CSV table of C-alpha atoms in Angstrom, one decimal:
chain,number,residue,atom,x,y,z
E,1278,UNK,CA,0.0,0.0,0.0
E,1279,UNK,CA,1.1,3.6,-0.6
E,1280,UNK,CA,-0.4,7.0,0.1
E,1281,UNK,CA,-2.9,8.1,-2.5
E,1282,UNK,CA,-1.8,11.7,-2.1
E,1283,UNK,CA,2.0,11.6,-2.2
E,1284,UNK,CA,2.7,8.1,-3.4
E,1285,UNK,CA,5.2,7.2,-0.7
E,1286,UNK,CA,5.2,3.7,0.9
E,1287,UNK,CA,6.4,2.5,4.3
E,1288,UNK,CA,9.1,2.8,5.7
E,1289,UNK,CA,9.3,6.2,4.0
E,1290,UNK,CA,6.2,7.2,6.0
E,1291,UNK,CA,5.5,6.6,9.7
E,1292,UNK,CA,1.8,5.8,9.6
E,1293,UNK,CA,-0.7,4.9,6.8
E,1294,UNK,CA,-4.5,5.1,7.2
E,1295,UNK,CA,-6.6,2.8,5.0
E,1296,UNK,CA,-9.8,4.1,3.4
E,1297,UNK,CA,-12.4,2.5,1.0
E,1298,UNK,CA,-11.1,0.4,-1.8
E,1299,UNK,CA,-7.4,1.0,-2.4
E,1300,UNK,CA,-7.4,4.6,-0.9
E,1301,UNK,CA,-4.7,5.4,1.7
E,1302,UNK,CA,-3.4,8.6,3.3
E,1303,UNK,CA,-0.2,9.0,5.3
E,1304,UNK,CA,0.3,11.0,8.5
E,1305,UNK,CA,2.2,13.8,6.6
E,1306,UNK,CA,-0.5,14.3,4.0
E,1307,UNK,CA,-3.1,14.1,6.7
E,1308,UNK,CA,-1.3,16.9,8.6
E,1309,UNK,CA,-1.3,19.0,5.3
E,1310,UNK,CA,-5.0,18.4,5.0
E,1311,UNK,CA,-5.6,19.6,8.6
E,1312,UNK,CA,-3.5,22.7,7.8
E,1313,UNK,CA,-5.6,23.4,4.7
E,1314,UNK,CA,-8.9,23.0,6.7
E,1315,UNK,CA,-7.6,25.5,9.3
E,1316,UNK,CA,-6.5,28.0,6.7
E,1317,UNK,CA,-9.3,30.6,6.1
E,1318,UNK,CA,-7.9,31.3,2.5
E,1319,UNK,CA,-10.3,29.7,-0.1
E,1320,UNK,CA,-7.4,28.6,-2.4
E,1321,UNK,CA,-4.3,28.5,-0.3
E,1322,UNK,CA,-0.9,27.5,-1.9
E,1323,UNK,CA,-1.0,24.2,0.1
E,1324,UNK,CA,-4.6,23.4,-1.2
E,1325,UNK,CA,-3.6,24.2,-4.8
E,1326,UNK,CA,-0.4,22.2,-4.6
E,1327,UNK,CA,-2.3,19.2,-3.2
E,1328,UNK,CA,-5.1,19.4,-5.8
E,1329,UNK,CA,-2.6,19.7,-8.7
E,1330,UNK,CA,-0.7,16.5,-7.9
E,1331,UNK,CA,-1.1,13.7,-10.4
E,1332,UNK,CA,-3.2,10.7,-9.3
E,1333,UNK,CA,-1.4,8.0,-7.5
E,1334,UNK,CA,-3.8,5.2,-6.6
E,1335,UNK,CA,-7.0,4.3,-8.4
E,1336,UNK,CA,-9.6,2.8,-5.9
E,1337,UNK,CA,-10.1,-0.8,-6.8
E,1338,UNK,CA,-13.6,-2.3,-7.0
E,1339,UNK,CA,-14.4,-5.0,-4.4
E,1340,UNK,CA,-13.9,-8.5,-5.5
E,1341,UNK,CA,-17.7,-9.1,-5.4
E,1342,UNK,CA,-18.1,-6.4,-8.0
E,1343,UNK,CA,-15.7,-8.0,-10.5
E,1344,UNK,CA,-16.1,-11.1,-12.5
E,1345,UNK,CA,-12.4,-11.8,-13.1
E,1346,UNK,CA,-12.7,-14.9,-15.3
E,1347,UNK,CA,-15.1,-13.0,-17.6
E,1348,UNK,CA,-12.7,-10.1,-17.7
E,1349,UNK,CA,-9.9,-12.3,-18.8
E,1350,UNK,CA,-12.0,-13.9,-21.5
E,1351,UNK,CA,-13.5,-10.7,-22.7
E,1352,UNK,CA,-17.2,-9.8,-23.0
E,1353,UNK,CA,-19.7,-12.4,-24.0
E,1354,UNK,CA,-21.5,-9.9,-26.1
E,1355,UNK,CA,-20.8,-6.3,-27.3
E,1356,UNK,CA,-23.3,-3.8,-28.6
E,1357,UNK,CA,-22.3,-0.8,-30.7
E,1358,UNK,CA,-24.3,2.3,-29.6
E,1359,UNK,CA,-22.9,5.2,-31.5
E,1360,UNK,CA,-25.3,7.8,-30.0
E,1361,UNK,CA,-24.4,11.3,-28.7
E,1362,UNK,CA,-26.0,14.4,-27.4
E,1363,UNK,CA,-24.7,18.0,-27.3
E,1364,UNK,CA,-25.7,20.6,-24.7
E,1365,UNK,CA,-24.2,23.5,-22.8
E,1366,UNK,CA,-20.9,23.3,-24.6
E,1367,UNK,CA,-20.5,19.6,-23.8
E,1368,UNK,CA,-20.9,16.4,-25.7
E,1369,UNK,CA,-21.6,12.9,-24.3
E,1370,UNK,CA,-21.1,10.0,-26.7
E,1371,UNK,CA,-22.2,6.4,-25.7
E,1372,UNK,CA,-20.3,4.1,-28.1
E,1373,UNK,CA,-20.3,0.6,-26.7
E,1374,UNK,CA,-21.9,-1.8,-24.2
E,1375,UNK,CA,-20.1,-5.0,-23.0
E,1376,UNK,CA,-22.0,-7.8,-21.4
E,1377,UNK,CA,-20.0,-10.2,-19.2
E,1378,UNK,CA,-21.1,-13.2,-17.2
E,1379,UNK,CA,-22.3,-11.2,-14.1
E,1380,UNK,CA,-22.1,-7.5,-15.1
E,1381,UNK,CA,-22.3,-5.1,-18.0
E,1382,UNK,CA,-20.4,-1.9,-18.9
E,1383,UNK,CA,-21.2,1.3,-20.7
E,1384,UNK,CA,-18.3,3.0,-22.5
E,1385,UNK,CA,-18.5,6.6,-23.3
E,1386,UNK,CA,-16.6,9.7,-24.4
E,1387,UNK,CA,-17.2,13.0,-22.6
E,1388,UNK,CA,-16.1,16.3,-24.3
E,1389,UNK,CA,-16.3,19.4,-22.2
E,1390,UNK,CA,-14.3,22.6,-21.5
E,1391,UNK,CA,-11.1,21.8,-19.6
E,1392,UNK,CA,-11.0,22.1,-15.8
E,1393,UNK,CA,-8.9,25.0,-14.5
E,1394,UNK,CA,-5.4,24.3,-13.2
E,1395,UNK,CA,-5.5,23.1,-9.6
E,1396,UNK,CA,-9.2,22.1,-9.7
E,1397,UNK,CA,-9.7,19.6,-6.9
E,1398,UNK,CA,-12.6,17.6,-8.4
E,1399,UNK,CA,-12.2,14.4,-10.3
E,1400,UNK,CA,-14.5,14.6,-13.3
E,1401,UNK,CA,-17.1,11.8,-13.2
E,1402,UNK,CA,-20.5,11.1,-14.7
E,1403,UNK,CA,-23.2,9.4,-12.6
E,1404,UNK,CA,-25.6,7.1,-14.3
E,1405,UNK,CA,-29.2,6.1,-13.6
E,1406,UNK,CA,-30.7,3.4,-15.8
E,1407,UNK,CA,-34.0,1.6,-16.0
E,1408,UNK,CA,-35.1,-1.2,-18.4
E,1409,UNK,CA,-38.6,-1.8,-19.6
E,1410,UNK,CA,-39.1,-4.5,-16.9
E,1411,UNK,CA,-38.6,-1.9,-14.1
E,1412,UNK,CA,-35.1,-3.0,-13.0
E,1413,UNK,CA,-32.9,0.0,-12.0
E,1414,UNK,CA,-29.1,0.5,-11.8
E,1415,UNK,CA,-27.3,3.6,-10.5
E,1416,UNK,CA,-23.8,5.0,-9.9
E,1417,UNK,CA,-20.6,4.2,-11.7
E,1418,UNK,CA,-19.3,1.2,-9.7
E,1419,UNK,CA,-16.0,0.0,-10.9
E,1420,UNK,CA,-15.8,2.6,-13.6
E,1421,UNK,CA,-12.8,4.3,-15.0
E,1422,UNK,CA,-12.2,7.7,-16.5
E,1423,UNK,CA,-9.0,9.0,-18.3
E,1424,UNK,CA,-8.0,12.1,-20.2
E,1425,UNK,CA,-7.5,11.6,-23.9
E,1426,UNK,CA,-5.7,14.8,-25.2
E,1427,UNK,CA,-4.8,13.1,-28.5
E,1428,UNK,CA,-8.5,12.9,-29.4
E,1429,UNK,CA,-9.1,16.7,-28.9
E,1430,UNK,CA,-9.3,18.8,-32.1
E,1431,UNK,CA,-10.3,22.0,-30.3
E,1432,UNK,CA,-7.9,23.6,-27.8
E,1433,UNK,CA,-10.9,24.9,-25.9
E,1434,UNK,CA,-12.2,21.4,-25.1
E,1435,UNK,CA,-10.9,18.4,-23.2
E,1436,UNK,CA,-11.8,14.8,-24.0
E,1437,UNK,CA,-12.4,12.1,-21.4
E,1438,UNK,CA,-12.9,8.4,-22.1
E,1439,UNK,CA,-14.7,6.5,-19.5
E,1440,UNK,CA,-16.7,3.4,-18.5
E,1441,UNK,CA,-19.3,2.5,-15.9
E,1442,UNK,CA,-19.9,-1.0,-14.6
E,1443,UNK,CA,-23.2,-2.4,-13.3
E,1444,UNK,CA,-24.7,-5.6,-12.0
E,1445,UNK,CA,-26.7,-7.7,-12.2
E,1446,UNK,CA,-27.3,-8.1,-16.0
E,1447,UNK,CA,-30.6,-7.1,-17.5
E,1448,UNK,CA,-33.1,-9.8,-17.6
E,1449,UNK,CA,-33.4,-12.0,-20.7
E,1450,UNK,CA,-36.7,-10.4,-21.7
E,1451,UNK,CA,-35.5,-6.8,-21.3
E,1452,UNK,CA,-35.7,-4.9,-24.7
E,1453,UNK,CA,-35.3,-1.2,-23.8
E,1454,UNK,CA,-32.8,0.6,-21.6
E,1455,UNK,CA,-33.4,4.2,-20.6
E,1456,UNK,CA,-30.1,5.9,-19.5
E,1457,UNK,CA,-29.8,9.1,-17.7
E,1458,UNK,CA,-26.3,10.6,-17.1
E,1459,UNK,CA,-25.6,13.5,-14.8
E,1460,UNK,CA,-22.5,15.7,-14.4
E,1461,UNK,CA,-22.0,16.2,-10.7
E,1462,UNK,CA,-20.4,19.6,-11.4
E,1463,UNK,CA,-23.7,20.8,-12.9
E,1464,UNK,CA,-24.9,21.5,-9.3
E,1465,UNK,CA,-22.4,24.3,-9.1
E,1466,UNK,CA,-23.6,26.1,-12.3
E,1467,UNK,CA,-25.8,29.2,-12.1
E,1468,UNK,CA,-28.4,27.3,-14.1
E,1469,UNK,CA,-28.9,23.7,-12.9
E,1470,UNK,CA,-27.9,21.4,-15.8
E,1471,UNK,CA,-30.4,18.6,-16.5
E,1472,UNK,CA,-29.1,15.1,-17.1
E,1473,UNK,CA,-28.5,13.6,-20.5
E,1474,UNK,CA,-31.2,11.1,-21.5
E,1475,UNK,CA,-30.8,8.2,-23.9
E,1476,UNK,CA,-32.9,5.2,-25.0
E,1477,UNK,CA,-31.0,2.0,-26.1
E,1478,UNK,CA,-32.6,-1.0,-27.7
E,1479,UNK,CA,-31.2,-4.2,-26.3
């Protein structure tokens, strides 16, 4: 294990506190966080330095949320979606769904204005889905998101490629999947951003 903030491992650090998944924080970084909380400045140099560090540890899904044999063998079925929506200067493209033995994944590309330097929020989309039989899925369990600067053709936009994992699988009789995707940062906008809405035929 290593600190998710600074990347150091024992014995370079004295103490390490474990959090959910694979998240850890060392005593030194914890002290820095305490100093930031006690600093009345909204964006102190310590806060900006901490937020601008590159990611160190990606939280791992619990074993129960992963079907490792299916992952090694690849998906049992893949569906090409090729659907997109544009709004408020952002584009969300759903391009594939993969069905494994016990879970399924949505793969997407999110194009939006880049985040300012030192921004302390990890960009993420939250999904709420319902099929025509009434089964619901929510969240982004086990999902990943990474920056893809090589895909950007506009210097004013950033491209993120992500996936979201859900279980259980849709029932065999399910034919329609309604997908809503929300940008958590939309709650900070002057005008509340409504979620994207898609309908996928299974």
